[in-house]
JSON list of C-alpha atoms in Angstrom, two decimals:
[
{"chain": "G", "resi": 310, "resn": "UNK", "atom": "CA", "xyz": [111.58, 80.96, 73.10]},
{"chain": "G", "resi": 311, "resn": "UNK", "atom": "CA", "xyz": [113.72, 82.14, 75.83]},
{"chain": "G", "resi": 312, "resn": "UNK", "atom": "CA", "xyz": [110.81, 84.07, 77.33]},
{"chain": "G", "resi": 313, "resn": "UNK", "atom": "CA", "xyz": [108.85, 80.93, 77.24]},
{"chain": "G", "resi": 314, "resn": "UNK", "atom": "CA", "xyz": [111.52, 79.15, 79.14]},
{"chain": "G", "resi": 315, "resn": "UNK", "atom": "CA", "xyz": [111.84, 81.88, 81.65]},
{"chain": "G", "resi": 316, "resn": "UNK", "atom": "CA", "xyz": [108.03, 82.00, 82.31]},
{"chain": "G", "resi": 317, "resn": "UNK", "atom": "CA", "xyz": [107.87, 78.17, 82.79]},
{"chain": "G", "resi": 318, "resn": "UNK", "atom": "CA", "xyz": [111.01, 78.29, 85.22]},
{"chain": "G", "resi": 319, "resn": "UNK", "atom": "CA", "xyz": [109.18, 81.19, 87.15]},
{"chain": "G", "resi": 320, "resn": "UNK", "atom": "CA", "xyz": [105.95, 79.27, 87.37]},
{"chain": "G", "resi": 321, "resn": "UNK", "atom": "CA", "xyz": [107.74, 76.08, 88.53]},
{"chain": "G", "resi": 322, "resn": "UNK", "atom": "CA", "xyz": [109.63, 78.12, 91.23]},
{"chain": "G", "resi": 323, "resn": "UNK", "atom": "CA", "xyz": [106.44, 79.77, 92.47]},
{"chain": "G", "resi": 324, "resn": "UNK", "atom": "CA", "xyz": [104.53, 76.40, 92.62]},
{"chain": "G", "resi": 325, "resn": "UNK", "atom": "CA", "xyz": [107.44, 74.84, 94.65]},
{"chain": "G", "resi": 326, "resn": "UNK", "atom": "CA", "xyz": [107.56, 77.81, 97.05]},
{"chain": "G", "resi": 327, "resn": "UNK", "atom": "CA", "xyz": [103.91, 77.89, 97.67]},
{"chain": "G", "resi": 328, "resn": "UNK", "atom": "CA", "xyz": [102.53, 75.98, 100.85]},
{"chain": "G", "resi": 329, "resn": "UNK", "atom": "CA", "xyz": [98.70, 75.87, 100.87]},
{"chain": "G", "resi": 330, "resn": "UNK", "atom": "CA", "xyz": [98.84, 74.84, 104.49]},
{"chain": "G", "resi": 331, "resn": "UNK", "atom": "CA", "xyz": [100.40, 78.11, 105.50]},
{"chain": "G", "resi": 332, "resn": "UNK", "atom": "CA", "xyz": [98.98, 81.55, 105.92]},
{"chain": "G", "resi": 333, "resn": "UNK", "atom": "CA", "xyz": [101.40, 82.71, 103.16]},
{"chain": "G", "resi": 334, "resn": "UNK", "atom": "CA", "xyz": [102.95, 85.49, 105.56]},
{"chain": "G", "resi": 335, "resn": "UNK", "atom": "CA", "xyz": [106.04, 86.68, 103.65]},
{"chain": "G", "resi": 336, "resn": "UNK", "atom": "CA", "xyz": [109.38, 87.65, 105.12]},
{"chain": "G", "resi": 337, "resn": "UNK", "atom": "CA", "xyz": [109.52, 91.21, 104.24]},
{"chain": "G", "resi": 338, "resn": "UNK", "atom": "CA", "xyz": [113.33, 91.63, 104.96]},
{"chain": "G", "resi": 339, "resn": "UNK", "atom": "CA", "xyz": [114.67, 92.92, 101.70]},
{"chain": "G", "resi": 340, "resn": "UNK", "atom": "CA", "xyz": [111.39, 93.30, 99.95]},
{"chain": "G", "resi": 341, "resn": "UNK", "atom": "CA", "xyz": [110.02, 96.49, 98.28]},
{"chain": "G", "resi": 342, "resn": "UNK", "atom": "CA", "xyz": [107.80, 98.63, 100.24]},
{"chain": "G", "resi": 343, "resn": "UNK", "atom": "CA", "xyz": [104.08, 98.11, 99.16]},
{"chain": "G", "resi": 344, "resn": "UNK", "atom": "CA", "xyz": [104.74, 94.47, 98.09]},
{"chain": "G", "resi": 345, "resn": "UNK", "atom": "CA", "xyz": [101.54, 92.63, 98.83]},
{"chain": "G", "resi": 346, "resn": "UNK", "atom": "CA", "xyz": [100.62, 88.86, 99.19]},
{"chain": "G", "resi": 347, "resn": "UNK", "atom": "CA", "xyz": [97.50, 86.94, 99.71]},
{"chain": "G", "resi": 348, "resn": "UNK", "atom": "CA", "xyz": [96.57, 85.75, 103.12]},
{"chain": "G", "resi": 349, "resn": "UNK", "atom": "CA", "xyz": [95.74, 82.13, 102.53]},
{"chain": "G", "resi": 350, "resn": "UNK", "atom": "CA", "xyz": [93.72, 81.74, 105.85]},
{"chain": "G", "resi": 351, "resn": "UNK", "atom": "CA", "xyz": [91.77, 84.89, 105.76]},
{"chain": "G", "resi": 352, "resn": "UNK", "atom": "CA", "xyz": [90.19, 86.32, 102.55]},
{"chain": "G", "resi": 353, "resn": "UNK", "atom": "CA", "xyz": [89.13, 89.69, 104.14]},
{"chain": "G", "resi": 354, "resn": "UNK", "atom": "CA", "xyz": [93.02, 90.39, 104.68]},
{"chain": "G", "resi": 355, "resn": "UNK", "atom": "CA", "xyz": [96.26, 90.68, 103.02]},
{"chain": "G", "resi": 356, "resn": "UNK", "atom": "CA", "xyz": [99.97, 90.96, 103.90]},
{"chain": "G", "resi": 357, "resn": "UNK", "atom": "CA", "xyz": [101.81, 94.17, 102.98]},
{"chain": "G", "resi": 358, "resn": "UNK", "atom": "CA", "xyz": [105.59, 94.87, 103.27]},
{"chain": "G", "resi": 359, "resn": "UNK", "atom": "CA", "xyz": [106.63, 98.18, 104.78]},
{"chain": "G", "resi": 360, "resn": "UNK", "atom": "CA", "xyz": [110.22, 99.01, 105.77]},
{"chain": "G", "resi": 361, "resn": "UNK", "atom": "CA", "xyz": [111.04, 95.30, 106.11]},
{"chain": "G", "resi": 362, "resn": "UNK", "atom": "CA", "xyz": [108.17, 94.51, 108.40]},
{"chain": "G", "resi": 363, "resn": "UNK", "atom": "CA", "xyz": [105.15, 92.36, 107.36]},
{"chain": "G", "resi": 364, "resn": "UNK", "atom": "CA", "xyz": [101.78, 94.23, 108.03]},
{"chain": "G", "resi": 365, "resn": "UNK", "atom": "CA", "xyz": [98.25, 92.62, 107.92]},
{"chain": "G", "resi": 366, "resn": "UNK", "atom": "CA", "xyz": [95.75, 94.88, 106.09]},
{"chain": "G", "resi": 367, "resn": "UNK", "atom": "CA", "xyz": [91.96, 94.44, 106.58]},
{"chain": "G", "resi": 368, "resn": "UNK", "atom": "CA", "xyz": [90.02, 95.10, 103.28]},
{"chain": "G", "resi": 369, "resn": "UNK", "atom": "CA", "xyz": [87.19, 96.67, 105.06]},
{"chain": "G", "resi": 370, "resn": "UNK", "atom": "CA", "xyz": [89.52, 99.39, 106.30]},
{"chain": "G", "resi": 371, "resn": "UNK", "atom": "CA", "xyz": [90.66, 99.76, 102.51]},
{"chain": "G", "resi": 372, "resn": "UNK", "atom": "CA", "xyz": [87.12, 99.90, 100.86]},
{"chain": "G", "resi": 373, "resn": "UNK", "atom": "CA", "xyz": [85.08, 100.94, 104.02]},
{"chain": "G", "resi": 374, "resn": "UNK", "atom": "CA", "xyz": [82.73, 98.09, 103.65]},
{"chain": "G", "resi": 375, "resn": "UNK", "atom": "CA", "xyz": [83.17, 94.45, 104.19]},
{"chain": "G", "resi": 376, "resn": "UNK", "atom": "CA", "xyz": [85.12, 92.97, 101.34]},
{"chain": "G", "resi": 377, "resn": "UNK", "atom": "CA", "xyz": [87.65, 90.36, 100.38]},
{"chain": "G", "resi": 378, "resn": "UNK", "atom": "CA", "xyz": [91.22, 90.40, 98.76]},
{"chain": "G", "resi": 379, "resn": "UNK", "atom": "CA", "xyz": [91.11, 89.40, 95.14]},
{"chain": "G", "resi": 380, "resn": "UNK", "atom": "CA", "xyz": [94.61, 87.71, 94.45]},
{"chain": "G", "resi": 381, "resn": "UNK", "atom": "CA", "xyz": [94.23, 88.08, 90.54]},
{"chain": "G", "resi": 382, "resn": "UNK", "atom": "CA", "xyz": [94.01, 91.96, 90.67]},
{"chain": "G", "resi": 383, "resn": "UNK", "atom": "CA", "xyz": [95.80, 92.14, 93.92]},
{"chain": "G", "resi": 384, "resn": "UNK", "atom": "CA", "xyz": [93.32, 94.63, 95.51]},
{"chain": "G", "resi": 385, "resn": "UNK", "atom": "CA", "xyz": [90.44, 94.43, 97.75]},
{"chain": "G", "resi": 386, "resn": "UNK", "atom": "CA", "xyz": [86.97, 93.96, 96.00]},
{"chain": "G", "resi": 387, "resn": "UNK", "atom": "CA", "xyz": [83.34, 93.93, 97.09]},
{"chain": "G", "resi": 388, "resn": "UNK", "atom": "CA", "xyz": [82.05, 90.37, 97.86]},
{"chain": "G", "resi": 389, "resn": "UNK", "atom": "CA", "xyz": [79.75, 90.47, 94.90]},
{"chain": "G", "resi": 390, "resn": "UNK", "atom": "CA", "xyz": [83.07, 90.66, 92.73]},
{"chain": "G", "resi": 391, "resn": "UNK", "atom": "CA", "xyz": [85.11, 88.18, 94.75]},
{"chain": "G", "resi": 392, "resn": "UNK", "atom": "CA", "xyz": [85.56, 84.62, 94.06]},
{"chain": "G", "resi": 393, "resn": "UNK", "atom": "CA", "xyz": [87.56, 81.97, 95.73]},
{"chain": "G", "resi": 394, "resn": "UNK", "atom": "CA", "xyz": [90.82, 80.66, 93.93]},
{"chain": "G", "resi": 395, "resn": "UNK", "atom": "CA", "xyz": [93.23, 77.91, 94.87]},
{"chain": "G", "resi": 396, "resn": "UNK", "atom": "CA", "xyz": [95.89, 79.39, 97.04]},
{"chain": "G", "resi": 397, "resn": "UNK", "atom": "CA", "xyz": [98.85, 77.63, 95.01]},
{"chain": "G", "resi": 398, "resn": "UNK", "atom": "CA", "xyz": [98.92, 77.14, 91.18]},
{"chain": "G", "resi": 399, "resn": "UNK", "atom": "CA", "xyz": [97.92, 73.54, 90.08]},
{"chain": "G", "resi": 400, "resn": "UNK", "atom": "CA", "xyz": [100.90, 71.41, 90.27]},
{"chain": "G", "resi": 401, "resn": "UNK", "atom": "CA", "xyz": [99.48, 69.06, 87.45]}
]
């Protein structure tokens, strides 16, 4: 039961923090190296935290072919495997 309450609170916090009108660029100060975030404005790129800095990563540079970032798997995938998803969890 405690786990369910914790997960609900976490989901509510994430939904409250999500702004679908932004590019979702994180403030990487104090975040772990390698932490990645979806770029809401460009599905071919994602944000990665390194040494407190926010870097943009192009999926084509990762896979060597044109590709998109899949937020569910948190990695770059071929366009044949990519599917658009809502930037923010549904608030309903």
